């Protein structure tokens, strides 16, 4: 059974720092991996999707990498801002379903 | 934003009553999903649909049923609500490509069962 783990569960950093959020999964037979952002009381916003044949994807200050063989993905956020404060979720597409991690709650303070 | 709406957005009901949540999309996507989100468990798949009248169970389907009579609408029904079904429910949609299957989520429905 696929399991997805995100470490750390919570992170608090000052504005301007570069940071890395980690996601690991137990079954490397995935089709893709998707990173989401969730603001309190809101739905999920898709940030990046990495197909299994890709190594990384970039969108603005965000860069996500994927290493299927080791069962890991990282989300790199450059020059963090208070507006980046949210919960970040990763999910792997395994057979025909998305399996989610429990998220990293990020707070960026001025 | 993907054209996904959920109704109602908030609902309080009593144990034993039936509840139906609606997901409506304007994207004409083939796949639709229902998830629940609970502290400590993350998002878990309840049911999904891969076409009109085509549905399948997810990880936590007990106590829930679904129906899809039109491409744009996916209904989730709790036949007899229980307190353990208090949760936030999210609908999602995706395009038919297996290679990407990027999912887009609705705003959620907060359900409280007293």
mmCIF file of C-alpha atoms in Angstrom:
data_model
loop_
_atom_site.group_PDB
_atom_site.id
_atom_site.type_symbol
_atom_site.label_atom_id
_atom_site.label_comp_id
_atom_site.label_asym_id
_atom_site.label_seq_id
_atom_site.Cartn_x
_atom_site.Cartn_y
_atom_site.Cartn_z
ATOM 1 C CA UNK A 1 0.000 0.000 0.000
ATOM 2 C CA UNK A 2 1.359 3.398 -0.992
ATOM 3 C CA UNK A 3 2.193 5.699 1.901
ATOM 4 C CA UNK A 4 3.212 9.329 1.573
ATOM 5 C CA UNK A 5 5.094 11.168 4.315
ATOM 6 C CA UNK A 6 5.914 14.857 4.580
ATOM 7 C CA UNK A 7 8.614 16.231 6.822
ATOM 8 C CA UNK A 8 8.617 18.552 8.654
ATOM 9 C CA UNK A 9 4.996 18.759 9.766
ATOM 10 C CA UNK A 10 5.428 22.450 10.525
ATOM 11 C CA UNK A 11 8.013 25.088 9.699
ATOM 12 C CA UNK A 12 8.407 28.718 10.742
ATOM 13 C CA UNK A 13 10.972 30.891 8.965
ATOM 14 C CA UNK A 14 11.792 34.593 8.548
ATOM 15 C CA UNK A 15 10.981 36.304 5.294
ATOM 16 C CA UNK A 16 13.612 35.949 2.570
ATOM 17 C CA UNK A 17 14.838 32.478 3.421
ATOM 18 C CA UNK A 18 15.119 29.739 0.824
ATOM 19 C CA UNK A 19 13.431 26.587 2.041
ATOM 20 C CA UNK A 20 12.919 22.959 1.161
ATOM 21 C CA UNK A 21 9.872 20.860 1.890
ATOM 22 C CA UNK A 22 10.226 17.102 1.714
ATOM 23 C CA UNK A 23 7.896 14.372 0.511
ATOM 24 C CA UNK A 24 8.649 10.643 0.513
ATOM 25 C CA UNK A 25 6.630 7.717 -0.811
ATOM 26 C CA UNK A 26 6.981 3.974 -0.354
ATOM 27 C CA UNK A 27 6.049 2.645 -3.808
ATOM 28 C CA UNK A 28 8.128 4.034 -6.673
ATOM 29 C CA UNK A 29 5.627 2.853 -9.327
ATOM 30 C CA UNK A 30 3.925 6.227 -9.705
ATOM 31 C CA UNK A 31 2.610 8.034 -12.774
ATOM 32 C CA UNK A 32 3.182 11.503 -11.416
ATOM 33 C CA UNK A 33 3.486 13.619 -8.282
ATOM 34 C CA UNK A 34 1.556 16.789 -7.582
ATOM 35 C CA UNK A 35 2.254 19.584 -5.099
ATOM 36 C CA UNK A 36 -0.628 21.631 -3.704
ATOM 37 C CA UNK A 37 -1.054 24.656 -1.510
ATOM 38 C CA UNK A 38 -3.940 24.979 0.942
ATOM 39 C CA UNK A 39 -4.792 28.186 2.770
ATOM 40 C CA UNK A 40 -6.768 27.916 6.039
ATOM 41 C CA UNK A 41 -10.427 27.122 5.388
ATOM 42 C CA UNK A 42 -9.868 26.952 1.646
ATOM 43 C CA UNK A 43 -9.563 24.363 -1.078
ATOM 44 C CA UNK A 44 -6.391 23.033 -2.656
ATOM 45 C CA UNK A 45 -4.515 24.946 -5.325
ATOM 46 C CA UNK A 46 -2.335 22.932 -7.685
ATOM 47 C CA UNK A 47 1.222 24.290 -7.742
ATOM 48 C CA UNK A 48 3.255 21.840 -9.789
ATOM 49 C CA UNK A 49 2.854 18.431 -11.371
ATOM 50 C CA UNK A 50 5.860 16.269 -12.199
ATOM 51 C CA UNK A 51 5.352 13.358 -14.543
ATOM 52 C CA UNK A 52 7.191 10.136 -13.732
ATOM 53 C CA UNK A 53 9.543 10.659 -16.696
ATOM 54 C CA UNK A 54 10.548 14.128 -15.477
ATOM 55 C CA UNK A 55 13.109 15.124 -12.862
ATOM 56 C CA UNK A 56 11.835 18.581 -12.005
ATOM 57 C CA UNK A 57 9.336 21.333 -12.707
ATOM 58 C CA UNK A 58 9.594 25.052 -12.087
ATOM 59 C CA UNK A 59 7.005 27.772 -11.633
ATOM 60 C CA UNK A 60 8.201 31.203 -10.582
ATOM 61 C CA UNK A 61 9.926 30.908 -7.204
ATOM 62 C CA UNK A 62 8.924 27.254 -6.869
ATOM 63 C CA UNK A 63 10.937 24.275 -8.018
ATOM 64 C CA UNK A 64 9.899 20.682 -7.465
ATOM 65 C CA UNK A 65 12.148 17.700 -8.026
ATOM 66 C CA UNK A 66 11.370 14.010 -8.254
ATOM 67 C CA UNK A 67 13.626 11.004 -7.603
ATOM 68 C CA UNK A 68 11.476 7.940 -8.174
ATOM 69 C CA UNK A 69 14.197 5.442 -7.358
ATOM 70 C CA UNK A 70 14.611 6.806 -3.847
ATOM 71 C CA UNK A 71 10.924 7.620 -3.401
ATOM 72 C CA UNK A 72 11.473 11.315 -2.774
ATOM 73 C CA UNK A 73 10.327 14.711 -3.942
ATOM 74 C CA UNK A 74 11.320 18.149 -2.723
ATOM 75 C CA UNK A 75 9.614 21.497 -3.125
ATOM 76 C CA UNK A 76 12.074 24.375 -3.095
ATOM 77 C CA UNK A 77 10.724 27.859 -2.354
ATOM 78 C CA UNK A 78 13.103 30.699 -3.119
ATOM 79 C CA UNK A 79 13.094 34.005 -1.254
ATOM 80 C CA UNK A 80 10.109 33.153 0.915
ATOM 81 C CA UNK A 81 7.421 35.787 1.577
ATOM 82 C CA UNK A 82 4.680 36.083 4.221
ATOM 83 C CA UNK A 83 2.168 35.354 1.450
ATOM 84 C CA UNK A 84 3.710 31.884 1.109
ATOM 85 C CA UNK A 85 2.294 30.973 4.522
ATOM 86 C CA UNK A 86 0.002 27.984 3.980
ATOM 87 C CA UNK A 87 -0.059 24.196 4.197
ATOM 88 C CA UNK A 88 1.756 22.415 1.393
ATOM 89 C CA UNK A 89 0.590 18.965 0.363
ATOM 90 C CA UNK A 90 2.190 16.448 -1.927
ATOM 91 C CA UNK A 91 0.271 13.648 -3.586
ATOM 92 C CA UNK A 92 1.354 10.742 -5.744
ATOM 93 C CA UNK A 93 -0.730 9.336 -8.564
ATOM 94 C CA UNK A 94 -0.593 5.590 -8.080
ATOM 95 C CA UNK A 95 -2.594 3.287 -10.373
ATOM 96 C CA UNK A 96 -5.783 5.359 -10.638
ATOM 97 C CA UNK A 97 -5.805 7.377 -7.436
ATOM 98 C CA UNK A 98 -4.028 10.267 -5.751
ATOM 99 C CA UNK A 99 -2.521 9.386 -2.386
ATOM 100 C CA UNK A 100 -1.860 12.409 -0.178
ATOM 101 C CA UNK A 101 0.654 13.193 2.492
ATOM 102 C CA UNK A 102 -0.517 14.997 5.639
ATOM 103 C CA UNK A 103 1.211 18.227 4.690
ATOM 104 C CA UNK A 104 3.763 20.737 5.931
ATOM 105 C CA UNK A 105 2.334 23.845 7.594
ATOM 106 C CA UNK A 106 4.563 26.786 6.667
ATOM 107 C CA UNK A 107 4.634 30.154 8.369
ATOM 108 C CA UNK A 108 6.805 32.935 6.977
ATOM 109 C CA UNK A 109 7.091 35.896 9.317
ATOM 110 C CA UNK A 110 8.173 39.438 8.374
ATOM 111 C CA UNK B 1 -9.366 28.729 -11.372
ATOM 112 C CA UNK B 2 -11.011 25.535 -12.544
ATOM 113 C CA UNK B 3 -14.779 25.886 -12.759
ATOM 114 C CA UNK B 4 -15.777 23.755 -9.792
ATOM 115 C CA UNK B 5 -18.475 24.648 -7.304
ATOM 116 C CA UNK B 6 -19.707 22.744 -4.292
ATOM 117 C CA UNK B 7 -22.993 23.107 -2.483
ATOM 118 C CA UNK B 8 -23.768 23.631 0.251
ATOM 119 C CA UNK B 9 -20.568 25.182 1.563
ATOM 120 C CA UNK B 10 -21.545 24.585 5.172
ATOM 121 C CA UNK B 11 -24.066 22.206 6.671
ATOM 122 C CA UNK B 12 -25.039 21.144 10.173
ATOM 123 C CA UNK B 13 -27.226 18.090 10.475
ATOM 124 C CA UNK B 14 -28.272 15.509 13.032
ATOM 125 C CA UNK B 15 -27.243 11.888 13.352
ATOM 126 C CA UNK B 16 -29.383 9.579 11.260
ATOM 127 C CA UNK B 17 -30.508 12.112 8.677
ATOM 128 C CA UNK B 18 -29.681 11.782 4.969
ATOM 129 C CA UNK B 19 -27.351 14.363 3.457
ATOM 130 C CA UNK B 20 -26.472 15.043 -0.180
ATOM 131 C CA UNK B 21 -23.532 17.147 -1.281
ATOM 132 C CA UNK B 22 -23.263 18.415 -4.833
ATOM 133 C CA UNK B 23 -20.250 19.049 -7.014
ATOM 134 C CA UNK B 24 -20.706 20.928 -10.268
ATOM 135 C CA UNK B 25 -18.053 21.509 -12.940
ATOM 136 C CA UNK B 26 -18.004 23.607 -16.087
ATOM 137 C CA UNK B 27 -14.798 22.072 -17.522
ATOM 138 C CA UNK B 28 -16.358 18.984 -19.132
ATOM 139 C CA UNK B 29 -13.716 16.813 -17.452
ATOM 140 C CA UNK B 30 -14.330 13.094 -17.470
ATOM 141 C CA UNK B 31 -13.061 12.259 -13.990
ATOM 142 C CA UNK B 32 -14.597 13.512 -10.764
ATOM 143 C CA UNK B 33 -13.658 12.648 -7.189
ATOM 144 C CA UNK B 34 -14.916 13.038 -3.645
ATOM 145 C CA UNK B 35 -12.408 13.330 -0.775
ATOM 146 C CA UNK B 36 -12.713 13.971 2.907
ATOM 147 C CA UNK B 37 -10.112 15.847 4.928
ATOM 148 C CA UNK B 38 -9.601 15.198 8.627
ATOM 149 C CA UNK B 39 -6.844 16.294 11.014
ATOM 150 C CA UNK B 40 -4.105 13.691 11.183
ATOM 151 C CA UNK B 41 -5.394 11.784 8.155
ATOM 152 C CA UNK B 42 -4.934 14.204 5.305
ATOM 153 C CA UNK B 43 -7.171 13.814 2.289
ATOM 154 C CA UNK B 44 -8.700 10.418 1.655
ATOM 155 C CA UNK B 45 -10.605 9.317 -1.418
ATOM 156 C CA UNK B 46 -14.245 8.337 -0.855
ATOM 157 C CA UNK B 47 -15.532 7.608 -4.371
ATOM 158 C CA UNK B 48 -14.690 8.619 -7.872
ATOM 159 C CA UNK B 49 -16.294 8.643 -11.305
ATOM 160 C CA UNK B 50 -14.716 8.058 -14.689
ATOM 161 C CA UNK B 51 -17.805 8.912 -16.720
ATOM 162 C CA UNK B 52 -21.571 9.282 -16.594
ATOM 163 C CA UNK B 53 -22.973 6.434 -14.502
ATOM 164 C CA UNK B 54 -19.446 5.001 -14.036
ATOM 165 C CA UNK B 55 -18.254 5.125 -10.445
ATOM 166 C CA UNK B 56 -15.905 3.227 -8.158
ATOM 167 C CA UNK B 57 -15.009 3.082 -4.487
ATOM 168 C CA UNK B 58 -12.083 4.757 -2.838
ATOM 169 C CA UNK B 59 -10.280 4.185 0.427
ATOM 170 C CA UNK B 60 -13.100 5.237 2.789
ATOM 171 C CA UNK B 61 -16.351 4.485 0.941
ATOM 172 C CA UNK B 62 -18.352 2.843 3.757
ATOM 173 C CA UNK B 63 -21.466 4.877 4.588
ATOM 174 C CA UNK B 64 -21.326 6.887 1.361
ATOM 175 C CA UNK B 65 -22.887 6.517 -2.067
ATOM 176 C CA UNK B 66 -22.472 8.564 -5.221
ATOM 177 C CA UNK B 67 -24.288 9.234 -8.451
ATOM 178 C CA UNK B 68 -23.373 10.856 -11.724
ATOM 179 C CA UNK B 69 -26.221 11.286 -14.191
ATOM 180 C CA UNK B 70 -24.608 14.182 -16.069
ATOM 181 C CA UNK B 71 -20.991 14.970 -16.930
ATOM 182 C CA UNK B 72 -21.100 18.185 -14.911
ATOM 183 C CA UNK B 73 -22.614 16.900 -11.667
ATOM 184 C CA UNK B 74 -21.325 14.416 -9.080
ATOM 185 C CA UNK B 75 -23.422 13.843 -5.963
ATOM 186 C CA UNK B 76 -22.234 12.407 -2.666
ATOM 187 C CA UNK B 77 -24.912 10.998 -0.349
ATOM 188 C CA UNK B 78 -24.648 10.045 3.281
ATOM 189 C CA UNK B 79 -27.664 7.771 3.676
ATOM 190 C CA UNK B 80 -27.726 8.077 7.477
ATOM 191 C CA UNK B 81 -25.198 10.571 8.763
ATOM 192 C CA UNK B 82 -23.016 9.681 11.760
ATOM 193 C CA UNK B 83 -20.769 11.870 13.915
ATOM 194 C CA UNK B 84 -17.712 10.161 12.392
ATOM 195 C CA UNK B 85 -18.685 11.719 9.067
ATOM 196 C CA UNK B 86 -18.125 15.219 10.406
ATOM 197 C CA UNK B 87 -15.424 16.455 8.070
ATOM 198 C CA UNK B 88 -14.538 18.787 5.242
ATOM 199 C CA UNK B 89 -15.484 17.317 1.881
ATOM 200 C CA UNK B 90 -13.696 18.233 -1.322
ATOM 201 C CA UNK B 91 -14.627 17.531 -4.877
ATOM 202 C CA UNK B 92 -11.961 17.323 -7.572
ATOM 203 C CA UNK B 93 -11.874 16.936 -11.329
ATOM 204 C CA UNK B 94 -9.260 15.839 -13.811
ATOM 205 C CA UNK B 95 -8.783 15.615 -17.531
ATOM 206 C CA UNK B 96 -8.692 12.144 -19.094
ATOM 207 C CA UNK B 97 -4.954 11.930 -19.784
ATOM 208 C CA UNK B 98 -3.435 9.134 -17.744
ATOM 209 C CA UNK B 99 0.012 10.632 -18.164
ATOM 210 C CA UNK B 100 -0.781 13.715 -16.156
ATOM 211 C CA UNK B 101 -4.141 13.367 -14.428
ATOM 212 C CA UNK B 102 -3.650 16.756 -12.805
ATOM 213 C CA UNK B 103 -6.473 17.214 -10.340
ATOM 214 C CA UNK B 104 -8.224 20.492 -9.557
ATOM 215 C CA UNK B 105 -10.184 20.983 -6.383
ATOM 216 C CA UNK B 106 -13.363 22.742 -5.389
ATOM 217 C CA UNK B 107 -13.689 25.059 -2.358
ATOM 218 C CA UNK B 108 -14.969 22.347 -0.007
ATOM 219 C CA UNK B 109 -18.061 21.671 2.109
ATOM 220 C CA UNK B 110 -17.795 21.721 5.877
ATOM 221 C CA UNK B 111 -20.216 19.157 7.311
ATOM 222 C CA UNK B 112 -21.003 18.848 10.986
ATOM 223 C CA UNK B 113 -23.069 15.910 12.228
ATOM 224 C CA UNK B 114 -24.421 16.422 15.752
#
